[in-house]
Each structure stands twice: as structure tokens, then as C-alpha cells.
Amino acid sequence: MAAPIIEARAIHKHFGALHVLKGVDLQVAERELVFVIGPSGSGKSTLLRCLNRLETPASGSVVVDGIDLLARATDINRARQRIGMVFQSFNLYPHMTALGNVTLALRKVAGKTAAEAEALGLAALDRVGLRDRAGHTPGQLSGGQAQRVAIARAIALEPRVMLFDEPTSALDPELVGSVLAVMRELRQDGMTMVVVSHEMGFARAAADRVVFMDDGQIVEQGAPAAIFEAPQEARTRAFIGQIQRH
Amino acid sequence: MTSWERFLDTFFNAKVMAKYWPDILYGMWVTIELAVLVVITGIASGLLLALLRAAGIRPLNWLMIFVVDVLRALPPLVIIVLIYFGLPSVDIAPSGFVSTWAALALVLMAFSEEIFWSGITAVPRGQWEASRSTGLSFTQTLFFVVLPQALRMTIPPLTSRTIAITKGTALGSVVAVSEILGQASSAVSNSYNPSPLMLGAAAYLVLFIPVVVAGRWVETRFAWKK
């Protein structure tokens, strides 16, 4: 295996008295799709947010694409261009059109001219199948469309890795498919992805590895079939049993 | 003379009005000047303070909150009097016009800072996170993502507060500013007739009804389309 593109080591994170991450190690190889599952409060979202320093770990190290995110000298804004993130609640900018959402960072961070940014933005919207919605504002989009615009906003910067924080949890069931289809295409294009989600069907079909977290630690990880069909740990079995009953 | 005629003669005395309307007109210009200066400087400095507060420098913010609370608690008239009669004792002698401007601008600064600040904090955290995750800096996020949304939310409360404080220009009459009320009341003393006050009231209506109507238009125009 080549050197991992994401390498998090011994991450600890506290929220006040709460010890949310208790020494988590996570390596992700290039082109790998890693699914992180676990009960709510297990620390999986916090772990994901440590991978682009939206949360700063108390100790440990996070290296993404060769950049030490926790080093003082690191320009975090430059580093974040290489790390796309998609949020549960989309977080589109409501005062801008879909195209405006996608081009803002292209113009202000990547230093593209307005014309270059527009061309790249339209191309990104095209990739998520929403080029014809470029002029719509977020309020005029369905949840599924909004989340795809959010994905376009992230991939327009040509990131090396993509982080997904429960990307389909806020969607009506009939809209989930369109978002997963876009994620599947990203996967086929070789994007490295870390996904916090409970879309087990998608995990089975697309993930290289499933990581099960509980109580701030990684309890068990392995191929999807191994984790879902033959979990070794009691906590994993209990969790898998629970979500499969639903 | 019937009582109706007596009423008209007292409050709408044509001769007195004819004599003093140029004074009231002059007062209108002073009021407009004062109001425009107060609105521009008050809102600009309030916005500046709110942006500074967003930077999150603790001791500075405590100081800012204290000053803003004091300015919001004091009656504007007290601040005008303090500036006009107090500052000369430290060898600064602002005119009545400057005192009124400074006092009302300070009050508007304090209120608009609070309004801008509540707008900024009302923008969901996810907006900050999404913007920062694409590499925009704190300042870029503030200006391109958060502020446009915050300003939109602040327009209705800011409009009504601005109108309320702008009407405070009438307080300038206490420190000899020749704005509408000042002109009207000196005309009343000179003519022994209250008709100039009616003219003054009419002048305020002429000035502020369009502002109030425009304010309502702005409020509906900028309401969020859900």
C-alpha cells in the first residue's frame, strides 16, 4: 500500500469535560472509500471534522496529502482547498445562486478570474447533473439538489480528498438516491472519500473499508462484508443488529 | 369672535405663519443636515464596532459592551447636554450642532452595533463552517458569506431604530441648534403665538412621512423569501 493520503494518529479531543475522541488512529489510502459508522455520540463526526481542522484535536497528529494540519506554520486555508467537505445540512449560502455558491472559493481562494471561475463552476454543476440549475437560489432547490450543489462547491476546487458528514441524513428518502449516485461517480473517478453515514446499502456496494466507532474509539474495522456479516466485537454486533432491524 | 375663529387665530394664524415660514424652512435644512450626518456616521461606526466584535478579542469586547450599554441606557438629551456643557471644562467647546450630532451618532452607533451583532450571530454556524472548509479565511467568510445574510436580517430593526433616533434631532433645540423645533420655539417667543409650532409639526411630517414609508418598503423588500 502506498503512503496514506490521510494519516491521523492518536487523536484526542475534549468538549469541556466530555472526552469525545480517545486516541483515534485512521489511515486512508489514495482512492480509498472509507465508511465510518457508529452510534450517535460515538465521535465519528468529530473525527471527520478533525481531518480538515474544523475541530482542533487536543493532541495527536493529522497529515493530509503531506500537509501537517496541526503545525503552526501550516496555512490552513490553503490546506483546506485540498480537502472538500459536505455537510448534513448542506450549508449552501442562501444569498447566492447555485453557481455563486460554487464559484465563491474559486474566485476568492483559488484566485480564478470571474470567467474562469464561471467555466469551472458550470463544469462542476454539470458533474452533479445540475448545470441547468446554475441560476437558482438554494431556496428554489430540493434537498437532493441542494446537497449536490454542495458537492459541486467542494469538488470545483479539485480536492485530493472528500469528507462527507452524514450527507443524506437530512434528505427525504426519495431524494437520497440522486446524492448517492453522485458519490458513486466520484468514487469511480478515483476520489478518496471518508463518509460518515448510515447508508448501509451504499457502504456494502461502494466502500473499501468500514470503520465502526463507539465511545470515542475505533472498535473494529474491515471490509464491508466482514463488518456487516461477521462482526467480531460484541458492540459492533449490537449496533449492526440495531440498524438492520430498521 | 367665535371659539372656532379664536382657535384658528391662535394655532393657525396666517399672519404669523407668513412671517415665520422661512425660518422653519431654514430649520428643515438644518434638521436634514443633522439627520443625514447622524445616520451615516452612526450606522457606519456601529457596523465597524460589530465587525471588530466579531474578531473576538475578549478585553476589547468587554469594553465595547460596557460603552454600548451605557450609551443605550442614557437618555440622548443627557448625552447632548453632557457634551455641550461638559466638554468646555476640558477646553473642547463643540457647537450645539456638533454636540447634537455627536450625541445622536453615538446613540445610533450603540444601538446599530447591537443590531448588527445580533444579525451576525444569527447566521448559522454551518455557514461559517462551509465557507472555511473551502479555504476562505475568517475575514473573507465574514464579508462574503456572513455579513450579506446578517445585513438582510438587520434591515427591519435597523430602519425603525434609525427613524426613532433621527427624530431626536429635535433635542438640538435645547443647545441652541436652529433646527425645526428650535426655529419654531423662538418664533413662538417672538410672536407670542403658537402657530409656528404647527408649522414645525408640519415640517416634521413632510420630512419623516416619506422616511417612514420608505422604511416600510425596505422592510418588505428585504424580507427573506422562504
Coordinates of C-alpha atoms in Angstrom, one line a residue:
Chain A
M1 CA 0.0 0.0 0.0
A2 CA 1.3 3.4 -0.9
A3 CA 1.8 6.1 1.7
P4 CA -1.7 7.0 3.1
I5 CA -3.1 10.3 1.9
I6 CA -4.9 10.8 5.2
E7 CA -2.9 9.9 8.3
A8 CA -4.4 10.7 11.7
R9 CA -2.6 9.5 14.8
A10 CA -3.6 9.3 18.4
I11 CA -6.2 12.0 18.2
H12 CA -7.7 13.1 21.5
K13 CA -10.5 15.7 21.6
H14 CA -12.5 17.0 24.6
F15 CA -15.6 19.1 24.6
G16 CA -15.5 20.5 28.2
A17 CA -15.5 17.5 30.5
L18 CA -16.5 15.2 27.7
H19 CA -13.7 13.1 26.2
V20 CA -15.0 12.7 22.6
L21 CA -12.0 11.1 20.9
K22 CA -9.8 8.8 22.9
G23 CA -6.7 8.2 20.9
V24 CA -8.1 7.5 17.4
D25 CA -5.8 6.3 14.5
L26 CA -7.1 6.5 11.0
Q27 CA -5.1 6.0 7.8
V28 CA -6.8 6.3 4.4
A29 CA -5.1 5.3 1.1
E30 CA -5.4 7.2 -2.1
R31 CA -8.6 6.3 -4.0
E32 CA -10.0 4.5 -0.9
L33 CA -13.6 5.0 0.2
V34 CA -13.8 4.6 4.0
F35 CA -17.2 4.5 5.7
V36 CA -17.3 5.5 9.4
I37 CA -20.3 4.2 11.3
G38 CA -21.3 4.1 14.9
P39 CA -24.0 5.2 17.4
S40 CA -24.7 8.9 17.8
G41 CA -22.2 10.5 20.2
S42 CA -19.5 8.0 19.3
G43 CA -17.2 10.7 17.9
K44 CA -17.4 9.9 14.2
S45 CA -18.4 13.4 13.1
T46 CA -15.8 14.9 15.4
L47 CA -13.2 12.7 13.9
L48 CA -14.2 13.7 10.4
R49 CA -14.1 17.4 11.4
C50 CA -10.6 16.9 12.7
L51 CA -9.5 15.9 9.2
N52 CA -9.8 19.5 7.9
R53 CA -9.3 21.1 11.3
L54 CA -12.8 22.4 11.7
E55 CA -12.1 20.8 15.1
T56 CA -8.6 21.1 16.5
P57 CA -7.5 17.9 18.4
A58 CA -6.1 18.4 21.9
S59 CA -3.2 16.0 20.9
G60 CA -2.2 13.7 18.1
S61 CA -1.3 14.5 14.5
V62 CA -3.3 14.9 11.3
V63 CA -1.4 14.8 8.0
V64 CA -3.4 15.1 4.8
D65 CA -1.7 15.0 1.4
G66 CA 1.6 15.5 3.1
I67 CA 0.5 18.6 5.0
D68 CA 0.6 18.6 8.7
L69 CA -2.7 20.3 9.6
L70 CA -1.8 20.9 13.2
A71 CA 1.6 22.5 12.5
R72 CA 1.8 26.2 13.4
A73 CA 3.4 27.1 10.1
T74 CA 0.6 25.4 8.0
D75 CA -1.6 27.8 6.1
I76 CA -4.9 26.1 6.9
N77 CA -6.8 27.9 4.2
R78 CA -4.5 26.6 1.5
A79 CA -4.7 23.1 3.0
R80 CA -8.5 23.1 3.1
Q81 CA -8.7 23.7 -0.7
R82 CA -7.4 20.1 -1.0
I83 CA -10.0 18.8 1.4
G84 CA -13.6 19.0 0.3
M85 CA -16.3 18.7 2.9
V86 CA -20.1 18.1 2.5
F87 CA -22.4 18.7 5.5
Q88 CA -25.6 17.0 6.7
S89 CA -27.5 20.3 6.4
F90 CA -25.9 21.3 3.0
N91 CA -25.0 24.8 4.3
L92 CA -25.4 26.4 1.0
Y93 CA -25.1 30.2 1.0
P94 CA -28.8 31.3 0.8
H95 CA -28.0 34.8 -0.7
M96 CA -26.2 33.3 -3.7
T97 CA -27.2 31.3 -6.7
A98 CA -26.1 27.7 -7.1
L99 CA -23.3 29.0 -9.4
G100 CA -22.4 31.7 -6.9
N101 CA -22.1 29.1 -4.2
V102 CA -19.7 27.0 -6.4
T103 CA -17.6 29.9 -7.7
L104 CA -17.0 31.9 -4.4
A105 CA -14.0 29.9 -3.3
L106 CA -12.7 29.6 -6.9
R107 CA -12.6 33.4 -7.1
K108 CA -11.5 34.3 -3.6
V109 CA -9.3 31.4 -2.7
A110 CA -8.1 29.7 -5.8
G111 CA -7.5 33.1 -7.5
K112 CA -9.5 32.4 -10.7
T113 CA -10.9 35.2 -12.7
A114 CA -14.7 35.6 -12.9
A115 CA -14.8 33.9 -16.3
E116 CA -12.5 31.0 -15.3
A117 CA -14.5 30.5 -12.1
E118 CA -17.8 30.5 -14.0
A119 CA -16.5 27.9 -16.5
L120 CA -15.2 25.7 -13.7
G121 CA -18.3 26.2 -11.7
L122 CA -20.6 25.2 -14.5
A123 CA -18.4 22.2 -15.2
A124 CA -18.7 21.2 -11.5
L125 CA -22.5 21.7 -11.6
D126 CA -22.5 19.6 -14.8
R127 CA -20.8 16.8 -12.9
V128 CA -23.6 16.6 -10.4
G129 CA -26.2 16.9 -13.1
L130 CA -27.4 20.4 -12.2
R131 CA -26.0 22.7 -14.8
D132 CA -29.5 23.8 -15.7
R133 CA -30.0 24.9 -12.1
A134 CA -27.0 27.3 -12.0
G135 CA -29.1 30.4 -11.7
H136 CA -31.4 29.0 -8.9
T137 CA -31.0 30.1 -5.3
P138 CA -30.8 27.4 -2.6
G139 CA -34.4 28.1 -1.6
Q140 CA -35.6 27.1 -5.1
L141 CA -33.8 23.7 -4.9
S142 CA -35.0 20.4 -3.5
G143 CA -32.9 18.9 -0.7
G144 CA -31.3 16.4 -3.0
Q145 CA -30.4 19.2 -5.5
A146 CA -29.0 21.4 -2.7
Q147 CA -26.8 18.6 -1.5
R148 CA -25.5 18.0 -5.0
V149 CA -24.7 21.7 -5.4
A150 CA -22.8 21.5 -2.1
I151 CA -20.9 18.6 -3.5
A152 CA -20.2 20.6 -6.7
R153 CA -19.0 23.5 -4.4
A154 CA -16.4 21.2 -2.9
I155 CA -15.2 19.3 -6.0
A156 CA -14.9 22.5 -8.0
L157 CA -11.7 23.2 -6.1
E158 CA -10.3 19.8 -7.2
P159 CA -9.7 18.5 -3.7
R160 CA -7.5 15.5 -3.1
V161 CA -9.9 14.0 -0.6
M162 CA -13.6 14.5 0.2
L163 CA -15.2 14.3 3.6
F164 CA -18.9 13.6 3.9
D165 CA -20.7 14.2 7.2
E166 CA -24.0 12.3 7.0
P167 CA -24.7 13.7 3.6
T168 CA -28.1 12.0 3.2
S169 CA -29.5 12.2 6.8
A170 CA -31.4 15.4 6.2
L171 CA -33.0 14.2 2.9
D172 CA -36.4 12.7 2.2
P173 CA -35.9 9.0 1.3
E174 CA -36.8 9.5 -2.4
L175 CA -34.1 12.1 -2.8
V176 CA -31.3 10.0 -1.2
G177 CA -30.6 8.1 -4.4
S178 CA -29.6 11.1 -6.5
V179 CA -26.9 12.1 -3.9
L180 CA -25.6 8.6 -3.6
A181 CA -25.4 8.4 -7.4
V182 CA -23.1 11.5 -7.5
M183 CA -21.0 10.0 -4.7
R184 CA -20.7 6.7 -6.7
E185 CA -19.5 8.6 -9.7
L186 CA -16.9 10.4 -7.6
R187 CA -15.8 7.0 -6.4
Q188 CA -15.5 5.8 -9.9
D189 CA -13.3 8.8 -10.8
G190 CA -11.0 7.7 -8.1
M191 CA -11.7 10.3 -5.4
T192 CA -10.5 9.5 -1.9
M193 CA -13.5 9.7 0.4
V194 CA -14.3 9.4 4.1
V195 CA -18.0 9.1 4.7
V196 CA -19.9 9.3 8.0
S197 CA -23.2 7.8 7.1
H198 CA -25.7 5.0 7.9
E199 CA -26.5 4.2 4.2
M200 CA -25.6 0.6 4.7
G201 CA -26.6 -0.4 1.2
F202 CA -24.2 2.2 -0.3
A203 CA -21.5 1.1 2.1
R204 CA -21.8 -2.5 1.1
A205 CA -21.8 -1.6 -2.6
A206 CA -19.1 1.0 -2.7
A207 CA -16.9 1.1 0.4
D208 CA -13.5 -0.4 0.6
R209 CA -13.5 -0.4 4.3
V210 CA -16.0 0.2 7.1
V211 CA -14.8 1.6 10.4
F212 CA -17.0 1.1 13.5
M213 CA -16.6 3.7 16.3
D214 CA -18.1 3.7 19.7
D215 CA -17.4 5.9 22.8
G216 CA -14.6 7.8 21.1
Q217 CA -12.6 4.9 19.8
I218 CA -12.4 2.7 16.8
V219 CA -13.8 -0.6 17.9
E220 CA -13.4 -2.6 14.7
Q221 CA -12.7 -2.1 11.0
G222 CA -12.6 -4.2 7.9
A223 CA -14.2 -4.9 4.5
P224 CA -17.9 -4.2 4.4
A225 CA -18.9 -7.8 4.2
A226 CA -16.8 -8.7 7.2
I227 CA -18.2 -5.9 9.4
F228 CA -21.8 -6.4 8.4
E229 CA -21.9 -10.2 8.1
A230 CA -19.4 -11.3 10.7
P231 CA -18.6 -8.6 13.2
Q232 CA -16.1 -9.7 15.8
E233 CA -16.8 -7.4 18.6
A234 CA -20.0 -7.5 20.7
R235 CA -20.6 -3.7 20.4
T236 CA -20.3 -3.9 16.6
R237 CA -22.8 -6.8 16.6
A238 CA -25.2 -5.0 18.8
F239 CA -25.0 -1.8 16.6
I240 CA -25.3 -3.7 13.3
G241 CA -28.2 -5.7 14.6
Q242 CA -30.0 -2.5 15.7
I243 CA -29.7 -0.6 12.4
Q244 CA -30.6 -3.7 10.3
R245 CA -33.8 -4.1 12.2
H246 CA -34.9 -0.6 11.0
Chain B
M1 CA -65.1 86.1 17.5
T2 CA -66.4 82.6 17.8
S3 CA -64.3 80.0 19.7
W4 CA -63.5 78.3 16.3
E5 CA -62.1 81.6 15.0
R6 CA -60.2 82.1 18.2
F7 CA -58.7 78.6 17.8
L8 CA -57.7 79.3 14.2
D9 CA -56.3 82.7 15.2
T10 CA -54.2 81.1 17.9
F11 CA -52.8 78.0 16.2
F12 CA -53.1 78.7 12.5
N13 CA -52.5 82.5 12.5
A14 CA -51.9 83.3 8.8
K15 CA -50.0 86.5 9.5
V16 CA -47.6 84.8 11.9
M17 CA -47.2 81.8 9.7
A18 CA -46.4 84.0 6.7
K19 CA -43.8 85.8 8.7
Y20 CA -42.0 82.8 10.1
W21 CA -42.2 80.1 7.5
P22 CA -38.8 81.0 6.0
D23 CA -37.3 80.4 9.4
I24 CA -39.0 77.0 9.7
L25 CA -37.8 76.1 6.1
Y26 CA -34.2 77.0 7.2
G27 CA -34.8 74.8 10.2
M28 CA -35.7 71.9 7.9
W29 CA -32.4 72.2 6.1
V30 CA -30.6 72.1 9.4
T31 CA -32.6 69.1 10.5
I32 CA -31.9 67.3 7.2
E33 CA -28.2 68.0 7.5
L34 CA -28.1 66.8 11.1
A35 CA -30.1 63.7 10.3
V36 CA -28.0 62.7 7.4
L37 CA -24.8 63.1 9.3
V38 CA -26.2 61.2 12.3
V39 CA -27.4 58.3 10.1
I40 CA -24.2 57.9 8.1
T41 CA -21.7 58.2 10.9
G42 CA -23.9 56.4 13.5
I43 CA -24.6 53.3 11.3
A44 CA -21.0 53.2 9.8
S45 CA -19.4 53.3 13.2
G46 CA -21.9 50.8 14.6
L47 CA -21.1 48.4 11.8
L48 CA -17.4 48.9 12.3
L49 CA -17.8 48.1 16.0
A50 CA -19.8 44.9 15.3
L51 CA -17.1 43.7 12.8
L52 CA -14.5 44.4 15.5
R53 CA -16.5 42.5 18.0
A54 CA -16.7 39.5 15.6
A55 CA -12.9 39.3 15.7
G56 CA -13.4 38.1 19.3
I57 CA -10.8 40.0 21.2
R58 CA -12.1 39.5 24.8
P59 CA -10.9 42.6 26.7
L60 CA -11.9 44.8 23.8
N61 CA -15.3 43.2 23.6
W62 CA -15.9 43.7 27.3
L63 CA -15.1 47.4 26.9
M64 CA -17.3 47.7 23.9
I65 CA -20.2 46.0 25.5
F66 CA -19.9 48.3 28.5
V67 CA -19.7 51.5 26.4
V68 CA -22.6 50.4 24.2
D69 CA -24.8 49.5 27.3
V70 CA -24.1 52.9 28.9
L71 CA -24.9 54.7 25.6
R72 CA -28.1 52.8 25.3
A73 CA -29.1 53.4 28.9
L74 CA -28.6 57.2 28.9
P75 CA -31.4 59.4 27.5
P76 CA -30.0 61.1 24.4
L77 CA -30.8 64.5 25.8
V78 CA -28.4 63.8 28.7
I79 CA -25.6 62.9 26.4
I80 CA -26.2 66.1 24.3
V81 CA -26.1 68.2 27.5
L82 CA -23.0 66.4 28.8
I83 CA -21.1 67.1 25.5
Y84 CA -22.3 70.7 25.1
F85 CA -21.9 71.8 28.7
G86 CA -19.3 69.3 29.9
L87 CA -16.6 69.3 27.3
P88 CA -15.8 73.0 27.5
S89 CA -14.3 72.3 31.0
V90 CA -11.6 70.2 29.3
D91 CA -11.1 73.0 26.7
I92 CA -13.2 71.5 23.9
A93 CA -16.1 73.6 23.1
P94 CA -18.3 71.9 20.4
S95 CA -21.1 73.9 18.9
G96 CA -24.7 72.9 19.6
F97 CA -24.9 71.4 16.2
V98 CA -21.7 69.3 16.7
S99 CA -22.8 68.3 20.2
T100 CA -26.2 67.1 18.9
W101 CA -24.6 65.3 16.0
A102 CA -22.0 63.6 18.2
A103 CA -24.5 62.5 20.8
L104 CA -27.1 61.1 18.4
A105 CA -24.4 59.4 16.3
L106 CA -23.1 57.8 19.5
V107 CA -26.5 56.5 20.4
L108 CA -27.2 55.2 16.9
M109 CA -23.8 53.6 16.9
A110 CA -24.6 51.8 20.1
F111 CA -28.0 50.5 19.0
S112 CA -26.9 49.6 15.5
E113 CA -23.8 47.8 16.8
E114 CA -26.2 45.6 18.9
I115 CA -28.4 45.1 15.9
F116 CA -25.6 44.2 13.5
W117 CA -24.0 42.0 16.1
S118 CA -27.3 40.0 16.7
G119 CA -27.6 39.7 12.9
I120 CA -24.0 38.3 12.7
T121 CA -24.7 35.8 15.5
A122 CA -28.0 34.8 13.9
V123 CA -26.2 33.4 10.8
P124 CA -26.0 29.6 11.4
R125 CA -22.6 28.2 12.3
G126 CA -22.8 25.9 9.3
Q127 CA -22.4 28.9 7.1
W128 CA -19.1 29.7 8.7
E129 CA -18.0 26.0 8.5
A130 CA -19.0 25.5 4.9
S131 CA -17.1 28.7 3.9
R132 CA -14.0 27.9 6.0
S133 CA -14.0 24.3 4.7
T134 CA -13.5 25.7 1.1
G135 CA -10.4 27.7 2.3
L136 CA -11.9 31.1 2.8
S137 CA -10.3 33.0 5.7
F138 CA -12.2 34.3 8.7
T139 CA -12.3 37.8 7.2
Q140 CA -13.4 36.6 3.8
T141 CA -16.1 34.4 5.3
L142 CA -17.3 37.4 7.4
F143 CA -17.5 39.7 4.4
F144 CA -18.7 37.4 1.6
V145 CA -20.9 34.9 3.4
V146 CA -22.0 36.0 6.9
L147 CA -22.4 39.8 6.5
P148 CA -24.7 39.8 3.5
Q149 CA -27.0 37.4 5.3
A150 CA -26.7 39.4 8.6
L151 CA -27.4 42.7 7.0
R152 CA -30.5 41.4 5.4
M153 CA -31.8 40.3 8.8
T154 CA -30.9 43.6 10.4
I155 CA -32.7 45.9 8.0
P156 CA -36.1 45.9 9.6
P157 CA -35.0 46.6 13.2
L158 CA -32.3 49.0 12.0
T159 CA -34.8 51.0 10.0
S160 CA -37.2 51.6 12.8
R161 CA -34.3 52.4 15.3
T162 CA -32.8 54.8 12.9
I163 CA -36.1 56.7 12.4
A164 CA -36.6 56.9 16.2
I165 CA -33.1 58.3 16.8
T166 CA -33.2 60.7 13.8
K167 CA -36.3 62.3 15.3
G168 CA -34.1 63.1 18.3
T169 CA -32.6 65.9 16.2
A170 CA -35.4 68.0 17.8
L171 CA -33.4 67.7 21.1
G172 CA -30.8 70.0 19.5
S173 CA -33.2 72.9 20.2
V174 CA -32.0 72.6 23.9
V175 CA -28.5 73.5 22.9
A176 CA -29.5 76.3 20.5
V177 CA -29.4 74.4 17.3
S178 CA -31.6 76.2 14.8
E179 CA -33.3 73.1 13.6
I180 CA -37.1 72.9 13.1
L181 CA -38.1 72.8 16.7
G182 CA -35.5 75.4 17.7
Q183 CA -36.7 77.8 15.0
A184 CA -40.3 77.2 15.8
S185 CA -40.0 77.8 19.5
S186 CA -38.0 81.0 19.1
A187 CA -40.7 82.2 16.6
V188 CA -43.3 81.3 19.2
S189 CA -41.5 83.5 21.8
N190 CA -41.1 86.4 19.4
S191 CA -44.7 86.3 18.1
Y192 CA -46.5 85.4 21.3
N193 CA -48.4 82.9 19.2
P194 CA -48.0 79.1 18.9
S195 CA -48.7 78.9 15.1
P196 CA -45.0 78.4 14.3
L197 CA -45.2 75.2 16.3
M198 CA -47.9 74.0 13.9
L199 CA -45.6 74.9 11.0
G200 CA -42.8 72.9 12.7
A201 CA -45.0 69.9 13.2
A202 CA -46.0 70.1 9.5
A203 CA -42.3 70.3 8.6
Y204 CA -41.6 67.1 10.6
L205 CA -44.4 65.3 8.9
V206 CA -43.2 66.4 5.5
L207 CA -39.7 65.2 6.3
F208 CA -40.4 61.9 8.1
I209 CA -43.5 60.5 6.5
P210 CA -41.5 59.7 3.3
V211 CA -38.8 58.2 5.5
V212 CA -41.3 56.0 7.4
V213 CA -42.9 54.9 4.1
A214 CA -39.5 54.2 2.6
G215 CA -38.6 52.3 5.7
R216 CA -41.7 50.1 5.3
W217 CA -40.8 49.5 1.7
V218 CA -37.3 48.5 2.6
E219 CA -38.6 46.1 5.3
T220 CA -40.8 44.2 2.9
R221 CA -38.3 44.4 0.1
F222 CA -35.6 42.7 2.1
A223 CA -37.7 40.2 4.0
W224 CA -36.5 36.7 3.3
K225 CA -38.3 34.9 0.6
K226 CA -38.7 31.5 2.1

